[in-house]
Coordinates of C-alpha atoms and ligand atoms in Angstrom, one line a residue:
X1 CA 0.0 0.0 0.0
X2 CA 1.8 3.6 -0.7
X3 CA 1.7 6.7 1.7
X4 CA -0.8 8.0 0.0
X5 CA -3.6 4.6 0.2
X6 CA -2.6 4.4 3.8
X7 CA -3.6 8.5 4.3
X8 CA -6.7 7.8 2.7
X9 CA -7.6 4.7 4.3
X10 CA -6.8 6.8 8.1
X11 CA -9.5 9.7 6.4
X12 CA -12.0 6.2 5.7
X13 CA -11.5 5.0 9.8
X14 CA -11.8 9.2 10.9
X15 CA -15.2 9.4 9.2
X16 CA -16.7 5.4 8.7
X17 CA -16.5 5.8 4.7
X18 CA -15.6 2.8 2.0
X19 CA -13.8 5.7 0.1
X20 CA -11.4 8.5 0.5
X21 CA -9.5 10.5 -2.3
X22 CA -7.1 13.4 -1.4
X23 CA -7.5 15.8 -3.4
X24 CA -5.4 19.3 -4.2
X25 CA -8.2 21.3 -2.1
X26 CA -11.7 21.5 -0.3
X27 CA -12.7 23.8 -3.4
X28 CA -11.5 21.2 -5.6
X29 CA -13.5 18.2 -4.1
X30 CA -16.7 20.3 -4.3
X31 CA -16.6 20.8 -7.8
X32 CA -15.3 17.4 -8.5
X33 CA -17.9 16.4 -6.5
X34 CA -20.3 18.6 -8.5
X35 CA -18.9 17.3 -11.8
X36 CA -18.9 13.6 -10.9
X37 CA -22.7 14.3 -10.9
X38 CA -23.1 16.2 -14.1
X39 CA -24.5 19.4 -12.7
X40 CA -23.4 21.7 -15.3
X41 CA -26.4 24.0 -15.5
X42 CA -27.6 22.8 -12.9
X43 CA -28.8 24.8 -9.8
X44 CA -27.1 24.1 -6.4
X45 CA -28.4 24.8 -3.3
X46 CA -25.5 26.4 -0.3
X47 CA -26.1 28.6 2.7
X48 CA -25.9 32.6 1.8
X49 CA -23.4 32.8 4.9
X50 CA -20.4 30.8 3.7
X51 CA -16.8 30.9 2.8
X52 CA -16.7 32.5 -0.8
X53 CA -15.1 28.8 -2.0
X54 CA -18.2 27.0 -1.8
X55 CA -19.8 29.3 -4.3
X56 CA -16.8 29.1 -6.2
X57 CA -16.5 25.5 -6.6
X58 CA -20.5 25.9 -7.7
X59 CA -19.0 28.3 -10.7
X60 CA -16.2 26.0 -11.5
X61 CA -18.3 23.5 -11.8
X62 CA -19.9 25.3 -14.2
X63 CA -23.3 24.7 -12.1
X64 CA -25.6 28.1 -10.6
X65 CA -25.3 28.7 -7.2
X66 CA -28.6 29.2 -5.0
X67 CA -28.4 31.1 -2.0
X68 CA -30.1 30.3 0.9
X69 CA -31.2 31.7 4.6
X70 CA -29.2 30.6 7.3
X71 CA -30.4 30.5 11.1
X72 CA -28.5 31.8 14.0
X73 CA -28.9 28.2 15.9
X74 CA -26.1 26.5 14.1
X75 CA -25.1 29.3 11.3
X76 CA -26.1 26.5 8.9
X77 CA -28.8 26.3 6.8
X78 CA -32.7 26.7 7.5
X79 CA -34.1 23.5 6.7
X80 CA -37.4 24.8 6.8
X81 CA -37.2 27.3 4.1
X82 CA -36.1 24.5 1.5
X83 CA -38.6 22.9 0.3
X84 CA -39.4 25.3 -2.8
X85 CA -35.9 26.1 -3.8
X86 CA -35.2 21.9 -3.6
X87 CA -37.6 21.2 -6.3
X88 CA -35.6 20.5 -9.0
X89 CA -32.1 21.4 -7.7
X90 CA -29.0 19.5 -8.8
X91 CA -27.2 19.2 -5.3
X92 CA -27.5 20.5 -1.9
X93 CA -24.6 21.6 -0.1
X94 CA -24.9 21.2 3.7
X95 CA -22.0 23.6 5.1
X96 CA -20.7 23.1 8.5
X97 CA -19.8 26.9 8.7
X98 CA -18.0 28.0 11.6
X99 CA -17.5 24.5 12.5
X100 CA -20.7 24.4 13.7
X101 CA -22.6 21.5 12.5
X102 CA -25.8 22.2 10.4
X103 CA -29.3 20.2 10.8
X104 CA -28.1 17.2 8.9
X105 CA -31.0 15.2 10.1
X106 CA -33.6 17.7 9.0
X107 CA -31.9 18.7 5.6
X108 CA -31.1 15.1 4.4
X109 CA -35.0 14.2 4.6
X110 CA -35.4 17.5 2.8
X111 CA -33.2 16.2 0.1
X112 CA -34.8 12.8 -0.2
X113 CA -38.2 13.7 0.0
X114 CA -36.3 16.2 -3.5
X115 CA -34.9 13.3 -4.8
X116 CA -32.1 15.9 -4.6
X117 CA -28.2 14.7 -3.7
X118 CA -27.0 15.9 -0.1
X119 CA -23.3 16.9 -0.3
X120 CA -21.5 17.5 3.6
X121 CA -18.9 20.2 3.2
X122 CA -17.2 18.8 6.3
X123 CA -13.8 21.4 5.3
X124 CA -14.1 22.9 8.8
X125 CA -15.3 20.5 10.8
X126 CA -13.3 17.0 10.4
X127 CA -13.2 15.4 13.9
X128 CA -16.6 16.7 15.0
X129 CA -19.6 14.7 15.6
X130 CA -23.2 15.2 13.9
X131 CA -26.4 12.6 15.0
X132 CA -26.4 9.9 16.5
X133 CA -22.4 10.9 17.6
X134 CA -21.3 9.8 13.7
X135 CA -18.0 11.3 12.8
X136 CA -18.7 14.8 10.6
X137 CA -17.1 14.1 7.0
X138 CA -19.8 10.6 7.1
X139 CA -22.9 12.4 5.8
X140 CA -24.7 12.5 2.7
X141 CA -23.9 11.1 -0.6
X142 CA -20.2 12.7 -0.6
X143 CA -18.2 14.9 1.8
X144 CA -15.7 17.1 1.1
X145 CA -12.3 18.4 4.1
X146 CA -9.4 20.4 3.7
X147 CA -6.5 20.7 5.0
X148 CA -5.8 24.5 4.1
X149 CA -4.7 27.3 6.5
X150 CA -7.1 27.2 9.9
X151 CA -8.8 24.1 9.1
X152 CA -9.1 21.7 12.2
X153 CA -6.1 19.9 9.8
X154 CA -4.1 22.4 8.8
X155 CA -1.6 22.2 6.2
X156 CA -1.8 25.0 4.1
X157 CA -2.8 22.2 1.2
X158 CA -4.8 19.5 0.3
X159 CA -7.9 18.4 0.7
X160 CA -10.3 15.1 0.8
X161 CA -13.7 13.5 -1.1
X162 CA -15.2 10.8 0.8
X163 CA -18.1 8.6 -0.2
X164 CA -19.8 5.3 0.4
X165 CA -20.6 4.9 -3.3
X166 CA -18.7 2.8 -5.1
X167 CA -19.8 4.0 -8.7
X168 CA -19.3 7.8 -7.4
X169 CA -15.7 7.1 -6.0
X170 CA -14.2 5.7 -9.6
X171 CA -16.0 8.7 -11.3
X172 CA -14.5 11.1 -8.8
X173 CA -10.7 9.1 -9.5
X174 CA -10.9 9.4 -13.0
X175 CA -11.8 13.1 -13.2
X176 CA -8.9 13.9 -10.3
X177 CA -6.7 12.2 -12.6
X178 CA -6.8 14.3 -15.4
X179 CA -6.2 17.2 -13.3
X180 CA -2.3 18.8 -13.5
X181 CA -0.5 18.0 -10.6
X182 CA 0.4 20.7 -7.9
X183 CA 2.2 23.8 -8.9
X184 CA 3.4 26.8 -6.3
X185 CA 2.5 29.4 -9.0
X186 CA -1.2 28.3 -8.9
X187 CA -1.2 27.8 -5.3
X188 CA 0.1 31.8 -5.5
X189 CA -2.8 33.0 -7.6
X190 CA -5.2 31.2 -5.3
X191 CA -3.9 33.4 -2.4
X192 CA -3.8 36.3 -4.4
X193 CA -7.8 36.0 -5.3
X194 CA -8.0 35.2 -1.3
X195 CA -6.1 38.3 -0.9
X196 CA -8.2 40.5 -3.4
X197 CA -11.4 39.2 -1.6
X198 CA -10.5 40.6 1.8
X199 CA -9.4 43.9 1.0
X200 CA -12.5 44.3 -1.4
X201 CA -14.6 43.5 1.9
X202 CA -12.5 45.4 3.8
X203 CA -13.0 48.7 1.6
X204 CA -16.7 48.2 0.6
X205 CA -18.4 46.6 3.7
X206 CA -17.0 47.5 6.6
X207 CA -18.3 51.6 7.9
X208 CA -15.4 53.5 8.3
X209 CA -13.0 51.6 5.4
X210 CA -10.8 53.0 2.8
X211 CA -14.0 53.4 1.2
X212 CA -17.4 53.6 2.4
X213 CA -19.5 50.9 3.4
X214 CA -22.5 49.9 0.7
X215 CA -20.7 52.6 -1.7
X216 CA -22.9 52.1 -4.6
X217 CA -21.2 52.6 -8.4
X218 CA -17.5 51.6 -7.1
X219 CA -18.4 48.8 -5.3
X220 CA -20.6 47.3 -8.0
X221 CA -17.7 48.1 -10.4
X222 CA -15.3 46.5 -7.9
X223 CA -17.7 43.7 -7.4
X224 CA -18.0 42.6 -10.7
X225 CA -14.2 42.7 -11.8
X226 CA -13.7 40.5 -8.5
X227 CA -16.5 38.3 -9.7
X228 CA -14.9 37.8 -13.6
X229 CA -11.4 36.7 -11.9
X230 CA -13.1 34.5 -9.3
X231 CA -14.6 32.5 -11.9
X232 CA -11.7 32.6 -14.0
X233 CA -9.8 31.2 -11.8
X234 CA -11.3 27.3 -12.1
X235 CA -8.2 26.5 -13.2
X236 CA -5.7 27.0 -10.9
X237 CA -8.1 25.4 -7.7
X238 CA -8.2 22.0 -10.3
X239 CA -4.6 20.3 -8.9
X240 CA -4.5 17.2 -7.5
X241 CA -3.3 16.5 -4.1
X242 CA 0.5 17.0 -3.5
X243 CA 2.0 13.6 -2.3
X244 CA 5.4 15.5 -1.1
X245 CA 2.9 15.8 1.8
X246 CA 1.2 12.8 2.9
X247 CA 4.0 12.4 5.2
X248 CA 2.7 15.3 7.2
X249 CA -0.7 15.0 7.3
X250 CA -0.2 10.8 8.5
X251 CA 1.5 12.9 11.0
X252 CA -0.9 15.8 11.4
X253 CA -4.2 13.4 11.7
X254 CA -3.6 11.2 15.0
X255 CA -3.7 15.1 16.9
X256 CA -6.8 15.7 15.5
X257 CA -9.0 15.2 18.5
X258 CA -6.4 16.7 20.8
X259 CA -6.9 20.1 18.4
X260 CA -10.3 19.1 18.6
X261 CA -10.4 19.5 22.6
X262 CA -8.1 22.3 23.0
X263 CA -10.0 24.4 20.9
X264 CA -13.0 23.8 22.9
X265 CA -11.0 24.4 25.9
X266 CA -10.1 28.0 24.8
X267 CA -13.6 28.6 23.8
X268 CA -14.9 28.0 26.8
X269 CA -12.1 30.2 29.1
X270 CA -13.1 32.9 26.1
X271 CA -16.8 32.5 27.3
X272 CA -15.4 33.2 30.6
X273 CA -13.8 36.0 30.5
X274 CA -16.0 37.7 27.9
X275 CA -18.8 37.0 30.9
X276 CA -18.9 40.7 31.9
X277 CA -19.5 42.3 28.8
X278 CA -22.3 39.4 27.5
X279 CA -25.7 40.4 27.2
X280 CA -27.0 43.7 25.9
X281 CA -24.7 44.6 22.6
X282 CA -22.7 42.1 22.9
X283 CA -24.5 38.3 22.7
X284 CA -22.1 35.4 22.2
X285 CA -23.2 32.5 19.8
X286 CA -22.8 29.3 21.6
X287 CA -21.8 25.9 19.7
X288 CA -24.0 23.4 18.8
X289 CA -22.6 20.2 20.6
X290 CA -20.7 18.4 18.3
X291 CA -18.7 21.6 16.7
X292 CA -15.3 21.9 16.1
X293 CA -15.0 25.3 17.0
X294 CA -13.4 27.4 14.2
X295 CA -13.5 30.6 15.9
X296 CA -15.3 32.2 18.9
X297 CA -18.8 34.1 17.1
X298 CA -19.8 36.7 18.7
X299 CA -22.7 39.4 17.2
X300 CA -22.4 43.2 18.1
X301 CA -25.8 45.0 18.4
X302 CA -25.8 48.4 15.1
X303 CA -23.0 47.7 12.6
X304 CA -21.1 50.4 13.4
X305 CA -20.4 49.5 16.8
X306 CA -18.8 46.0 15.6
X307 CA -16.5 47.3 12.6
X308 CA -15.9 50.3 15.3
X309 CA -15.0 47.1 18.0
X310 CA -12.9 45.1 15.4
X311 CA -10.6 48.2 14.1
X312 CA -9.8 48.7 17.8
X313 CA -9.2 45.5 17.9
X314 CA -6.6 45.4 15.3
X315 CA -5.4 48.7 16.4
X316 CA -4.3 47.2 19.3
X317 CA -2.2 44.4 17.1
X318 CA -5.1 41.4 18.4
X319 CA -6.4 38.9 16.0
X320 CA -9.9 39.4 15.2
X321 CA -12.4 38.9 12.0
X322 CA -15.9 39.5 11.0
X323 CA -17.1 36.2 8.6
X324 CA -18.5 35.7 6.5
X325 CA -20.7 38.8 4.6
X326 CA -23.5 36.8 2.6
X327 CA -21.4 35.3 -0.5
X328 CA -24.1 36.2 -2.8
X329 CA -23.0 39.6 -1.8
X330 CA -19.5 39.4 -3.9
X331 CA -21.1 36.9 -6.4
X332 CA -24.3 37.4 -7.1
X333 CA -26.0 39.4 -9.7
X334 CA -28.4 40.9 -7.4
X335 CA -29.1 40.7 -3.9
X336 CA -30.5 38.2 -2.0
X337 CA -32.9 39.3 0.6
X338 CA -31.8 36.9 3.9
X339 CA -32.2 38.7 6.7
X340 CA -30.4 36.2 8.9
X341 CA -27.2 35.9 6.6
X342 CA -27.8 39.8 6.3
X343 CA -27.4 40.0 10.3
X344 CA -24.5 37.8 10.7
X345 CA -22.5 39.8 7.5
X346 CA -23.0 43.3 9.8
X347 CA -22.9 41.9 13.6
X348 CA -20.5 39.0 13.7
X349 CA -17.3 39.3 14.9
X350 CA -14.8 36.2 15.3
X351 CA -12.2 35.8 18.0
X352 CA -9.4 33.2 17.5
X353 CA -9.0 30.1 19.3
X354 CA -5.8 28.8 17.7
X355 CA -2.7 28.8 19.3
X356 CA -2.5 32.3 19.3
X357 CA -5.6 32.5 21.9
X358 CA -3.6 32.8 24.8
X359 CA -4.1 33.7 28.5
X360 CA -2.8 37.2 27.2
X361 CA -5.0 37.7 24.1
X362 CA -8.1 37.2 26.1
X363 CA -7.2 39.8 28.9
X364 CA -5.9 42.0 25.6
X365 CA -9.7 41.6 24.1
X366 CA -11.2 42.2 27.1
X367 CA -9.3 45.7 27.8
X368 CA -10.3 46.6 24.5
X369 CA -14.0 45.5 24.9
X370 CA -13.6 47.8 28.1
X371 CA -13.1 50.7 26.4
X372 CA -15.1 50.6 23.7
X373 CA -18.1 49.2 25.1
X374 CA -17.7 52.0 28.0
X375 CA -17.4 54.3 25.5
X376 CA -20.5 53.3 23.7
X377 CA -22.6 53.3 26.7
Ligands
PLP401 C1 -11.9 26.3 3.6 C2 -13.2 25.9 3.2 C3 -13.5 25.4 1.9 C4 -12.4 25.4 0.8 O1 -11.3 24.6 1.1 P1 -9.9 24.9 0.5 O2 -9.0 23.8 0.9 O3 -9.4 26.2 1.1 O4 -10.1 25.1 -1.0 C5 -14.8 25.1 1.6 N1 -15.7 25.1 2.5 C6 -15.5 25.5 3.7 C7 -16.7 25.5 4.7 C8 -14.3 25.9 4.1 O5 -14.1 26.4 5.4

């Protein structure tokens, strides 16, 4: 068996799938996912509130991406509002955002009463649990991980498709086969469109940017041009999976549910120290049992005051975020009207629970939250 079989079989124990296949990303295995299906044309379902690669792997695919609400429960999709927009879908993609494991049970009877294929984007959330305790990464017809920058495996590469169907795994090898190997320049140009993406949000939707938040003409303008290279750039997400590091990642996956727990354990002393200021402006967004915590959510009460919280919170050198805006936002050629996905692109703000969540960040936030909070009052 080579390195790479033995990876894959570990990713087939870690979730209770027949198959694995690594794969060059998580944006990758969507759209090969996609593909394997023949959903060209085809409209797939995802949640409005979602990392801007889900979409993307959509458009690759060459498939139309359908937005949907969100609820504030898990940050995953609303089951209940699917019923219309299921009828005669091509896929639904059930996105553990955050982490935070979405309401498999309710949206895979959704998608059967559809006749519609359930795809688990388990990218965030490999180690965590979903009913009946079953290992995230085992739902649905497919599921997709990564191992990119942040993920609960991080390696700054690669990525996985799992599945118990035997017909879908060949399909899925035979199309990663064609794809080019890994190359640094197009690992480069994915950063770069990663890079493009933030400061576009950070100029057009955050009050009190470069620009102006909601700024009409230039942000449409800016919008679209972002839009043109995102899709154009299919090409360099298509790589298969770099076996210079299967080494690392046979390495990496053992520590898994010791990542798994720390960051759970930092979430919870973040809940603690953050008590004081909880309640009123400030409400935190507890995990759903089961998460793998990504990052600590909070949502601050009138935009301003959370992009207003977050610059101080950079100006004083801390790590801090506010994802995900709605995707359909950057992508989209109109607005969707989702108030909850709406919400959670103005209010949320994300505090880190990686390494860098030390005993000293979290008395660092809290001064700041101190100050601007008093000041606010
Ligand atoms: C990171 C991520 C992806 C994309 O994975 P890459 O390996 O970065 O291409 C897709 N979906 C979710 C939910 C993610 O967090």
């Amino acid at each position: 068996m080579s390195e790479l079989q033995a990876v894959e079989r570990m990713l087939c124990r870690a979730t209770g799938r027949r198959h694995a296949l690594l794969v060059g990303n998580g944006t990758i295995g969507l759209t090969l996912c996609l593909q394997a299906l023949g959903l060209a044309g085809r409209r797939v379902l995802l949640p409005d509130s979602s990392c801007l690669n889900v979409p993307l792997a959509v458009l690759h695919a060459g498939a139309v991406p359908d937005y949907a609400e969100v609820r504030l429960a898990d940050l995953g999709l609303d089951a209940a509002r699917l019923d219309a927009p299921l009828r005669g879908a091509g896929a639904l993609l059930a996105v553990h955002g955050y982490g935070s494991p979405c309401d498999l049970v309710a949206l895979q009877a959704r998608a059967d009463a559809a006749g519609c294929p359930l795809i688990e984007d388990a990218c965030l959330a490999l180690g965590g649990q979903g009913p009946g305790g079953r290992p995230l990464g085992g739902f649905g017809l497919a599921s997709v991980l990564s191992f990119g920058a942040g993920k609960p495996v991080s390696l700054d590469h690669g990525g996985a498709v799992l599945t118990d169907d035997d017909a879908l795994a060949a399909r899925l090898r035979a199309l990663d086969a064609g794809l080019p190997a890994f190359s640094a320049g197009a690992q480069a140009r994915i950063d770069t469109l990663g890079g493009e993406h933030t400061r576009l949000y950070n100029q057009h939707c955050l009050v009190g940017g470069d620009g102006e938040a909601g700024n009409g003409a230039a942000a449409a303008a800016a919008m679209a041009g972002f839009r043109r290279r995102a899709q154009a750039a299919g090409p360099d997400f298509g790589h298969r999976f770099d076996p210079a590091r299967c080494a690392e990642l046979a390495a990496a996956l053992p520590g898994l549910a010791a990542t798994v727990a720390l960051r759970q354990q930092r979430l919870q002393q973040l809940h603690e120290a953050l008590a004081p200021w909880l309640g009123g402006a400030l409400q935190w967004l507890a995990p759903v049992p089961g998460a793998v915590p990504w990052r600590a959510n909070l949502l601050v009460a009138a935009p301003p005051a959370r992009d207003r919280l977050l610059r101080a919170l950079h100006a004083a050198g801390l790590h801090a975020s506010s994802w995900h805006p709605p995707a359909s936002d950057f992508l989209a050629d109109a607005p969707a009207a989702h108030p909850v996905a709406g919400r959670i692109g103005r209010e949320v703000l994300n505090l880190w629970l990686d390494a860098r969540c030390t005993p000293a960040y979290r008395d660092a936030v809290c001064r700041v939250l101190d100050e601007q909070l008093a000041a606010t009052a």
